[in-house]
XYZ file of N, CA and C in Angstrom:
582
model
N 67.607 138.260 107.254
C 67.959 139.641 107.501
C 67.524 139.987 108.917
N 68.642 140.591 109.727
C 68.102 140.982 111.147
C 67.296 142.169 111.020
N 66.713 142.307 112.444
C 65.946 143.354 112.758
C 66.527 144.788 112.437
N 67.934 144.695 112.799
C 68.525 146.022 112.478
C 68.443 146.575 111.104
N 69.429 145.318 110.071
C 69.399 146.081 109.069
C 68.211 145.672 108.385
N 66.887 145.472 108.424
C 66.078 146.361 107.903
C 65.451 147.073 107.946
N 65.648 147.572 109.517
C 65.553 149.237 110.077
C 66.645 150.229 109.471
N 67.720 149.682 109.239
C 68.574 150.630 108.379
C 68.198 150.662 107.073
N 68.014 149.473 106.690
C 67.447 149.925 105.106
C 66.340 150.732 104.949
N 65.187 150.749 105.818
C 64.551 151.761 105.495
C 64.501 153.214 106.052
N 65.303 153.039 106.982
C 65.779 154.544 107.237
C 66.680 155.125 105.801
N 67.257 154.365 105.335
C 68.005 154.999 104.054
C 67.140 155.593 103.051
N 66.188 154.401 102.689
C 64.735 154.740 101.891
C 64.541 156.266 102.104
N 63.881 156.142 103.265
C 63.147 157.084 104.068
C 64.067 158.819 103.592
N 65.500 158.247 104.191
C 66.464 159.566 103.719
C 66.499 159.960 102.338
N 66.575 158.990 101.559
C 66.586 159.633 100.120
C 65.169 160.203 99.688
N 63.999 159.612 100.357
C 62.751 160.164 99.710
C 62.732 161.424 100.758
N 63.151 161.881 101.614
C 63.452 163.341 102.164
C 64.462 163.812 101.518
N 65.301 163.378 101.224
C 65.990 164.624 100.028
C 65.613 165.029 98.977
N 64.471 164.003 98.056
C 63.963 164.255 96.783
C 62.982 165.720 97.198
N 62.053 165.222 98.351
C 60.820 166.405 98.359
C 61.890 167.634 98.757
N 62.948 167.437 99.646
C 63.685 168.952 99.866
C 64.418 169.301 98.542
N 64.460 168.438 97.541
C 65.080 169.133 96.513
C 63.548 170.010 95.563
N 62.650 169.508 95.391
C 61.668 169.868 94.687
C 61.131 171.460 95.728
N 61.153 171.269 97.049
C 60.643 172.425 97.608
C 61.384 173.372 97.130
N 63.138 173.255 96.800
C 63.928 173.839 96.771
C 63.666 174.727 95.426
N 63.040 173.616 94.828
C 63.100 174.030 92.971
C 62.217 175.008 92.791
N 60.755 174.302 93.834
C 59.657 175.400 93.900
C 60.300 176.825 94.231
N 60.888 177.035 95.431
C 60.933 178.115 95.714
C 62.115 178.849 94.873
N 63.063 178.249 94.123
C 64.226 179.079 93.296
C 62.945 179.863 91.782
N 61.729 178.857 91.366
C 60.811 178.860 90.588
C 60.358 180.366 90.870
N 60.014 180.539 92.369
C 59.210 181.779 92.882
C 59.895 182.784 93.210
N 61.245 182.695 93.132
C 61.868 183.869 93.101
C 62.664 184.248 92.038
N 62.250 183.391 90.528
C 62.360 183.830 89.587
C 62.808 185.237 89.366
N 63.857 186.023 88.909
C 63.642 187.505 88.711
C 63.321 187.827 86.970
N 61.849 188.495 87.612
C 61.558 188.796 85.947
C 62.152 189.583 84.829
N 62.825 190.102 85.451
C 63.825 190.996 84.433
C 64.678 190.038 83.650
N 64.997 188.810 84.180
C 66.020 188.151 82.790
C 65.238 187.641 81.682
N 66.432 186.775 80.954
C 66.007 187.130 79.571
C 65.477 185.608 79.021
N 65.436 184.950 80.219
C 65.571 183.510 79.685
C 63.687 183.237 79.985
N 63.051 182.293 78.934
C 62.001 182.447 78.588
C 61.462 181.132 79.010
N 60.375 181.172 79.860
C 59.926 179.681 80.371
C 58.665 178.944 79.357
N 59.133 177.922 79.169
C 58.204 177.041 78.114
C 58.269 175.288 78.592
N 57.592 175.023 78.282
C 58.318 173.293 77.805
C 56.940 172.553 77.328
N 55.987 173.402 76.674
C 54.770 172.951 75.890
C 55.073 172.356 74.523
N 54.467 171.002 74.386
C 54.804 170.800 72.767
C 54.484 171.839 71.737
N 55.798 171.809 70.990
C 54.809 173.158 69.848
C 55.907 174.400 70.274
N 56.055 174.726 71.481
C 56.807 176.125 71.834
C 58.437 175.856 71.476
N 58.858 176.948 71.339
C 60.436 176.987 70.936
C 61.262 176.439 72.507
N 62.001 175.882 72.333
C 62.986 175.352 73.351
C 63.764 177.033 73.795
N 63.430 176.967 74.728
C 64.931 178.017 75.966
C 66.079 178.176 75.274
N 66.784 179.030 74.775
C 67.875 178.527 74.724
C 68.849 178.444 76.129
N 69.902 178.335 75.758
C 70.639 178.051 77.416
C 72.186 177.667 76.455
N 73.565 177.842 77.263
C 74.771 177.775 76.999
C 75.080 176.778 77.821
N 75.894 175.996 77.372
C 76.527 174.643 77.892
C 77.841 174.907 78.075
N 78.742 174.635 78.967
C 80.275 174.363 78.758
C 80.012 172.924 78.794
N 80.990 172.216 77.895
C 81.172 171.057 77.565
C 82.056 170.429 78.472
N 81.692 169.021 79.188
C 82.749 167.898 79.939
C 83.278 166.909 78.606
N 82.445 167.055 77.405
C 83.359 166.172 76.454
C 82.432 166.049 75.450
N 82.624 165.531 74.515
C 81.569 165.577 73.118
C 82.265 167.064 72.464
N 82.966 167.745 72.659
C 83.527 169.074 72.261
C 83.547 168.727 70.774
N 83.359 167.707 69.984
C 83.983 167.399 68.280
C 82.638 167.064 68.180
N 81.589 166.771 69.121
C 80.679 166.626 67.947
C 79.322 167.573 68.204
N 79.599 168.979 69.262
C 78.688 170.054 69.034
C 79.310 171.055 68.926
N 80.693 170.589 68.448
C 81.676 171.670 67.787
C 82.195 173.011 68.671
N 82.216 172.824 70.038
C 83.338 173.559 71.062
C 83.362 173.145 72.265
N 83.769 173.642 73.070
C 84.085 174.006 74.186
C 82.943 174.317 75.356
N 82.093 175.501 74.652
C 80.524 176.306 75.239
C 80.269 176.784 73.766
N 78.847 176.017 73.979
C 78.026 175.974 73.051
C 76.380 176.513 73.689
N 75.844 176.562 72.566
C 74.361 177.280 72.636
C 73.067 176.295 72.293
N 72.183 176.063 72.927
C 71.710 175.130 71.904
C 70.536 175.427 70.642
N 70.623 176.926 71.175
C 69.942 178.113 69.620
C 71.322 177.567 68.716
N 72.743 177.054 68.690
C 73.517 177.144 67.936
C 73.849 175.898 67.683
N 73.183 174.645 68.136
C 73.051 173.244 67.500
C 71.817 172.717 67.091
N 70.291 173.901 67.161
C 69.522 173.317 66.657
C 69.649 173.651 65.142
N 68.966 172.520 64.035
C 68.878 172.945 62.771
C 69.415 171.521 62.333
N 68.670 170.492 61.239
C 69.596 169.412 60.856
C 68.916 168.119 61.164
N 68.937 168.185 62.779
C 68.588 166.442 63.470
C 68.079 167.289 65.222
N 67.148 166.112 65.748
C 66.275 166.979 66.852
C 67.241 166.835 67.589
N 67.153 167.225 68.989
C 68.123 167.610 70.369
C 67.396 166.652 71.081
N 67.422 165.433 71.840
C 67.076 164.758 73.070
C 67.899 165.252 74.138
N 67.634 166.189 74.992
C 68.146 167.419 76.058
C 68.178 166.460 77.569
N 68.787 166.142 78.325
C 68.957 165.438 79.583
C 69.374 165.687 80.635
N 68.241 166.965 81.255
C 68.949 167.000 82.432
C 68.962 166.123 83.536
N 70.014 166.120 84.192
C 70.657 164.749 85.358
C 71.543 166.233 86.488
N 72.276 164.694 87.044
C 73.053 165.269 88.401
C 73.869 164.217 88.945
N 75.392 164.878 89.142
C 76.199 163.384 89.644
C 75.873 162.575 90.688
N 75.148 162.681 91.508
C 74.767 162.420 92.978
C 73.280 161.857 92.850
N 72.370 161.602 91.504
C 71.189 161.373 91.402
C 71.104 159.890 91.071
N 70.683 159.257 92.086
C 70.322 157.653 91.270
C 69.780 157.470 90.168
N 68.533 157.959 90.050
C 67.944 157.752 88.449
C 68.721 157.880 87.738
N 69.609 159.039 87.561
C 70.071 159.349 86.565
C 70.910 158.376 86.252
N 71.763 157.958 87.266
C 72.515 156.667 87.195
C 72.180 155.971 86.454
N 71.172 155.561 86.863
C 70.249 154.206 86.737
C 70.077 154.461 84.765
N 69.735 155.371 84.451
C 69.562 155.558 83.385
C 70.704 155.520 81.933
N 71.584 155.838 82.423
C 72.752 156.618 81.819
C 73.208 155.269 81.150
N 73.323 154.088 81.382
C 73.502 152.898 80.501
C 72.824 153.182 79.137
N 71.195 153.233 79.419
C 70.388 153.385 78.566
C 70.803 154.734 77.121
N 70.994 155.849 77.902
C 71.100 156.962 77.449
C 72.378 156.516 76.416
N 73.182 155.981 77.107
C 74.984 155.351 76.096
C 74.418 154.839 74.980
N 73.633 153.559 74.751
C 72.902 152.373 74.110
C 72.272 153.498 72.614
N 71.586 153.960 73.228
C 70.659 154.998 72.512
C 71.336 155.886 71.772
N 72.265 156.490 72.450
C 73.206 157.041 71.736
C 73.865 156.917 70.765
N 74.592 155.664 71.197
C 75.114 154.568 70.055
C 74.752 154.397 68.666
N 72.999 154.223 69.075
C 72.204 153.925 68.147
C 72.252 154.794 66.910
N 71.228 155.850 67.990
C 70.573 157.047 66.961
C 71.594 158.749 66.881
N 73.155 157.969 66.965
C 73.846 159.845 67.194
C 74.010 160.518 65.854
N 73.855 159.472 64.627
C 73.402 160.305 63.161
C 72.046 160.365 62.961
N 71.227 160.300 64.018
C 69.595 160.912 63.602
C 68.689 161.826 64.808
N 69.581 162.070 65.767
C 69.380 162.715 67.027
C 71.054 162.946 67.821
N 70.932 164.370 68.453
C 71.991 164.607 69.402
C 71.693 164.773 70.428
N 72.063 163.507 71.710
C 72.090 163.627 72.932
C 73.071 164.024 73.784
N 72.401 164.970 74.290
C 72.913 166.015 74.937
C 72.744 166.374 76.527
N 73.851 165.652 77.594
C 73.360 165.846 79.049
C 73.612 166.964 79.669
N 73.028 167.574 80.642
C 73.522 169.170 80.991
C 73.087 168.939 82.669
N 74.087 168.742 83.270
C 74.428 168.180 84.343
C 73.830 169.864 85.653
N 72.924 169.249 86.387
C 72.259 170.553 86.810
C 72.547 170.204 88.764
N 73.535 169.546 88.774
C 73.797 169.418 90.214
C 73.544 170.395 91.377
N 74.452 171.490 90.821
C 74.621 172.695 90.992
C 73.570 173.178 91.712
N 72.439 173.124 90.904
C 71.336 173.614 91.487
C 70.306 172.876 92.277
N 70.905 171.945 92.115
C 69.463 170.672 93.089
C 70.152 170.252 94.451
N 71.741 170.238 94.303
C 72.130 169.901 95.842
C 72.493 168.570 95.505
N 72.806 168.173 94.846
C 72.698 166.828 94.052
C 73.933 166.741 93.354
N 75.316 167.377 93.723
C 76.554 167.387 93.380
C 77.153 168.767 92.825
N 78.400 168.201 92.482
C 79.138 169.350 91.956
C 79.718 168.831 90.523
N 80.282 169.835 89.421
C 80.920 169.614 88.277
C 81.902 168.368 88.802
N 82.751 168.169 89.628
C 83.683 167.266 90.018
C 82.888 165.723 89.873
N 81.928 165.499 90.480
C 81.103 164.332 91.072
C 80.691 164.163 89.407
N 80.316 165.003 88.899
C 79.163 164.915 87.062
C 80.504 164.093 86.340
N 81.544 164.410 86.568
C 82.789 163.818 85.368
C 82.882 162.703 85.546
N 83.387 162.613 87.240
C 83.487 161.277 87.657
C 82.548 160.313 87.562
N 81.409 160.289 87.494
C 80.082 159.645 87.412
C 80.334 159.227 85.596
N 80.303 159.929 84.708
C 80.658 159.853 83.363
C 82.164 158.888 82.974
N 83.370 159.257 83.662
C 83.703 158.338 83.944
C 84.194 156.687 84.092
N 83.221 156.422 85.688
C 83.074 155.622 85.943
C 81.801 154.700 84.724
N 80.910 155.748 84.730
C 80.021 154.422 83.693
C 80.484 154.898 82.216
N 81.629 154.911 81.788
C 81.814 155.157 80.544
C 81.097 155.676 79.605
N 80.738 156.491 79.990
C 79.502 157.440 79.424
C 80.400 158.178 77.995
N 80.487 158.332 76.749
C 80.895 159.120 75.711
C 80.124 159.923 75.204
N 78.747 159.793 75.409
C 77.809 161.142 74.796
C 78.233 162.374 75.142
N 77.548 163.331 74.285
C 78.156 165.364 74.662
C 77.871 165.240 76.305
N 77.934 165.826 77.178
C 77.508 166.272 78.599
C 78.524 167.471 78.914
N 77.623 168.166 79.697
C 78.251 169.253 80.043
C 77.255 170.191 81.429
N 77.470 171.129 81.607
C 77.095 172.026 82.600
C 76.547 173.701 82.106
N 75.525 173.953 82.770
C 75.209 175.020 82.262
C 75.361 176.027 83.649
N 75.618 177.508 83.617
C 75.890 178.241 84.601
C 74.953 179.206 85.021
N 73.765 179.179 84.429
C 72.596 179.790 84.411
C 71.534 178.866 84.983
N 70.793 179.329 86.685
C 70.066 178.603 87.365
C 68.509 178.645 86.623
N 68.433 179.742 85.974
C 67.526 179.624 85.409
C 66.550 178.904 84.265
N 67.863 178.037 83.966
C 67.342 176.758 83.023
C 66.102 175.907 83.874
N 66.750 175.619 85.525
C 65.507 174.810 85.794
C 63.987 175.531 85.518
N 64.057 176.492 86.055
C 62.688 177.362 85.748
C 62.239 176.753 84.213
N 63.148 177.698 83.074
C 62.488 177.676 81.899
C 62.130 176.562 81.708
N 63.064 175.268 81.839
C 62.369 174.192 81.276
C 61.432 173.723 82.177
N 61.168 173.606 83.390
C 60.787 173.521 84.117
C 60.634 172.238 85.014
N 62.067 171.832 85.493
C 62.385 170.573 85.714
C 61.921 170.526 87.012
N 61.327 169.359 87.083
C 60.248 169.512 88.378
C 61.139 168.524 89.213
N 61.832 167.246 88.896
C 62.367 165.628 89.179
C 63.666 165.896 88.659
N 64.391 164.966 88.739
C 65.915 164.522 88.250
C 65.400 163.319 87.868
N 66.188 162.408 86.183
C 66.182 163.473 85.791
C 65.130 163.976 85.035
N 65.306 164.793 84.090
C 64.154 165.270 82.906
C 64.888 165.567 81.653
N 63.922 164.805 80.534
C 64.387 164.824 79.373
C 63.519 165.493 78.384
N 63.887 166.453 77.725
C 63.627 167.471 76.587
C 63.410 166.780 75.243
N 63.066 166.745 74.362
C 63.249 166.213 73.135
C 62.552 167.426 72.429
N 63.705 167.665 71.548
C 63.372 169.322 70.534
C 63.298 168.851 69.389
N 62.357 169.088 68.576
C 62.791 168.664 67.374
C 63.474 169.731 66.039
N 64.160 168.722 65.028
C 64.923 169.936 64.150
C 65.072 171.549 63.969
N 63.263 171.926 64.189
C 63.143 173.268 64.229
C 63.451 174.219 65.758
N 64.077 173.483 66.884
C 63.663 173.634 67.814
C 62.451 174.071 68.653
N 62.066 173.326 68.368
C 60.322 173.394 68.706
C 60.305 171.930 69.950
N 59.903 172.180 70.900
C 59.466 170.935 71.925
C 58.363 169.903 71.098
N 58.790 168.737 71.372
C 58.379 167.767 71.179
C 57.624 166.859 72.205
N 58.316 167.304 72.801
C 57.717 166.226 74.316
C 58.456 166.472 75.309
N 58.346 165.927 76.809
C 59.070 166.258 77.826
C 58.688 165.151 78.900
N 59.923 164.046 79.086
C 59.854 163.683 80.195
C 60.861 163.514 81.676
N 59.652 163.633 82.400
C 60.072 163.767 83.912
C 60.477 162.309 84.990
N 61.656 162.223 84.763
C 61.782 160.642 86.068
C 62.814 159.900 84.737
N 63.425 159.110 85.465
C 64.408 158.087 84.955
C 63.653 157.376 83.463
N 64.023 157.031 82.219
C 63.196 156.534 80.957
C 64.986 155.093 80.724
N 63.974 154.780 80.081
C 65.127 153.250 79.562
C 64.656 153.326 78.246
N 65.705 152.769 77.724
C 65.783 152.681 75.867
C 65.241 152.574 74.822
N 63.950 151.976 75.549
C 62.690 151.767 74.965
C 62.111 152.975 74.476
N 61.990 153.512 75.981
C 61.038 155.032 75.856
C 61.981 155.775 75.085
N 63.234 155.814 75.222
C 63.548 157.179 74.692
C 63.625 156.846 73.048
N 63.759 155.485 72.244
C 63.830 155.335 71.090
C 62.082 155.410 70.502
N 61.349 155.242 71.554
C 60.274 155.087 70.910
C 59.990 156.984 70.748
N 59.923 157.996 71.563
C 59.912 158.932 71.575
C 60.644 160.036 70.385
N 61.743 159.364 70.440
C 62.889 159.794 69.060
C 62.140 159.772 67.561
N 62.112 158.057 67.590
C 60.953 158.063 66.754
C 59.984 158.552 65.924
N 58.985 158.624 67.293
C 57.681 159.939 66.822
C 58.359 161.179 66.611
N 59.341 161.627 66.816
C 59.657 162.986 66.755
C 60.305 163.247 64.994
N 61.272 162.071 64.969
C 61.728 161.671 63.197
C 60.333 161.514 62.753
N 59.138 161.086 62.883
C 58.225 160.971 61.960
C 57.259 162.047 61.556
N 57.516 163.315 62.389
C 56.463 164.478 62.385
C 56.895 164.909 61.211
């Protein structure tokens, strides 16, 4: 490898780990100008009730039964593994094999559910979220929510971050950064066993 390109490769490095911290400053500060008058309720402690939040659906429409959905109006039954991502986010990429696999697995004992938060991180648009789905043949529910205030409530610090609610909608756990099949079945898991 010449001198150049692995001065370019780590200038690339370098660029993406400056977009991550400008996306998080970004998050901080949308966090701090929170307006307290709305209605949407910040949590993501095990034990506390999940946010609700409205989804329009990119597909899965037959199996959380529309179009825009609630997820006060799919909890009850089997827990919610909640995924927020972004078309433009590597991890998420990186992940989304996993997330299919899992899916596969456990979609009569958990509903996974992606809610594509581009929008707000700088990290794509609805256009880029389909195509990304797509290209990696992604069939799980995914969709988009139009309310910025989800990042707050849940309080997504990274891309991506995964929710796991269980039946009662009650938080179960919450993780932050890219997870593989392992983690998320082992997590599912503990959550079927409470």
């Amino acid at each position: 490898m010449t001198g150049i390109s692995v001065r370019r490769r780590r200038i690339s490095w370098e660029n993406i780990r400056l977009r991550w911290l400008l996306i998080l400053a970004a998050a901080a500060i949308a966090c701090s100008n929170y307006d307290s008058n709305s209605n949407f309720v910040s949590s993501t402690a095990s034990g506390d009730l999940a946010p609700d939040l409205t989804v329009s659906m990119f597909q899965g429409q037959d199996v959380v039964g529309g179009e825009k959905v609630t997820l006060s109006g799919l909890i009850g039954g089997r827990p919610i593994v909640l995924n927020f991502w972004a078309g433009l986010c590597p991890p998420c990429r990186a992940e989304m094999p996993d997330l299919q696999a899992f899916n596969d697995k456990f979609e009569d004992r958990a509903l996974l559910l992606g809610i594509d938060l581009g929008q707000f991180t700088g990290l794509g648009n609805t256009d880029e979220a389909k195509e990304l789905l797509a290209e990696l043949e992604i069939t799980y529910p995914a969709g988009f929510t139009e309310d910025a205030n989800v990042v707050r409530g849940y309080q997504v610090l990274g891309m991506p971050t995964t929710i796991f609610i269980d039946a009662n909608g009650e938080i179960f756990n919450k993780w932050t950064g890219a997870l593989n099949r392992a983690v998320l079945e082992e997590k599912t898991l503990e959550m079927l066993a409470q």
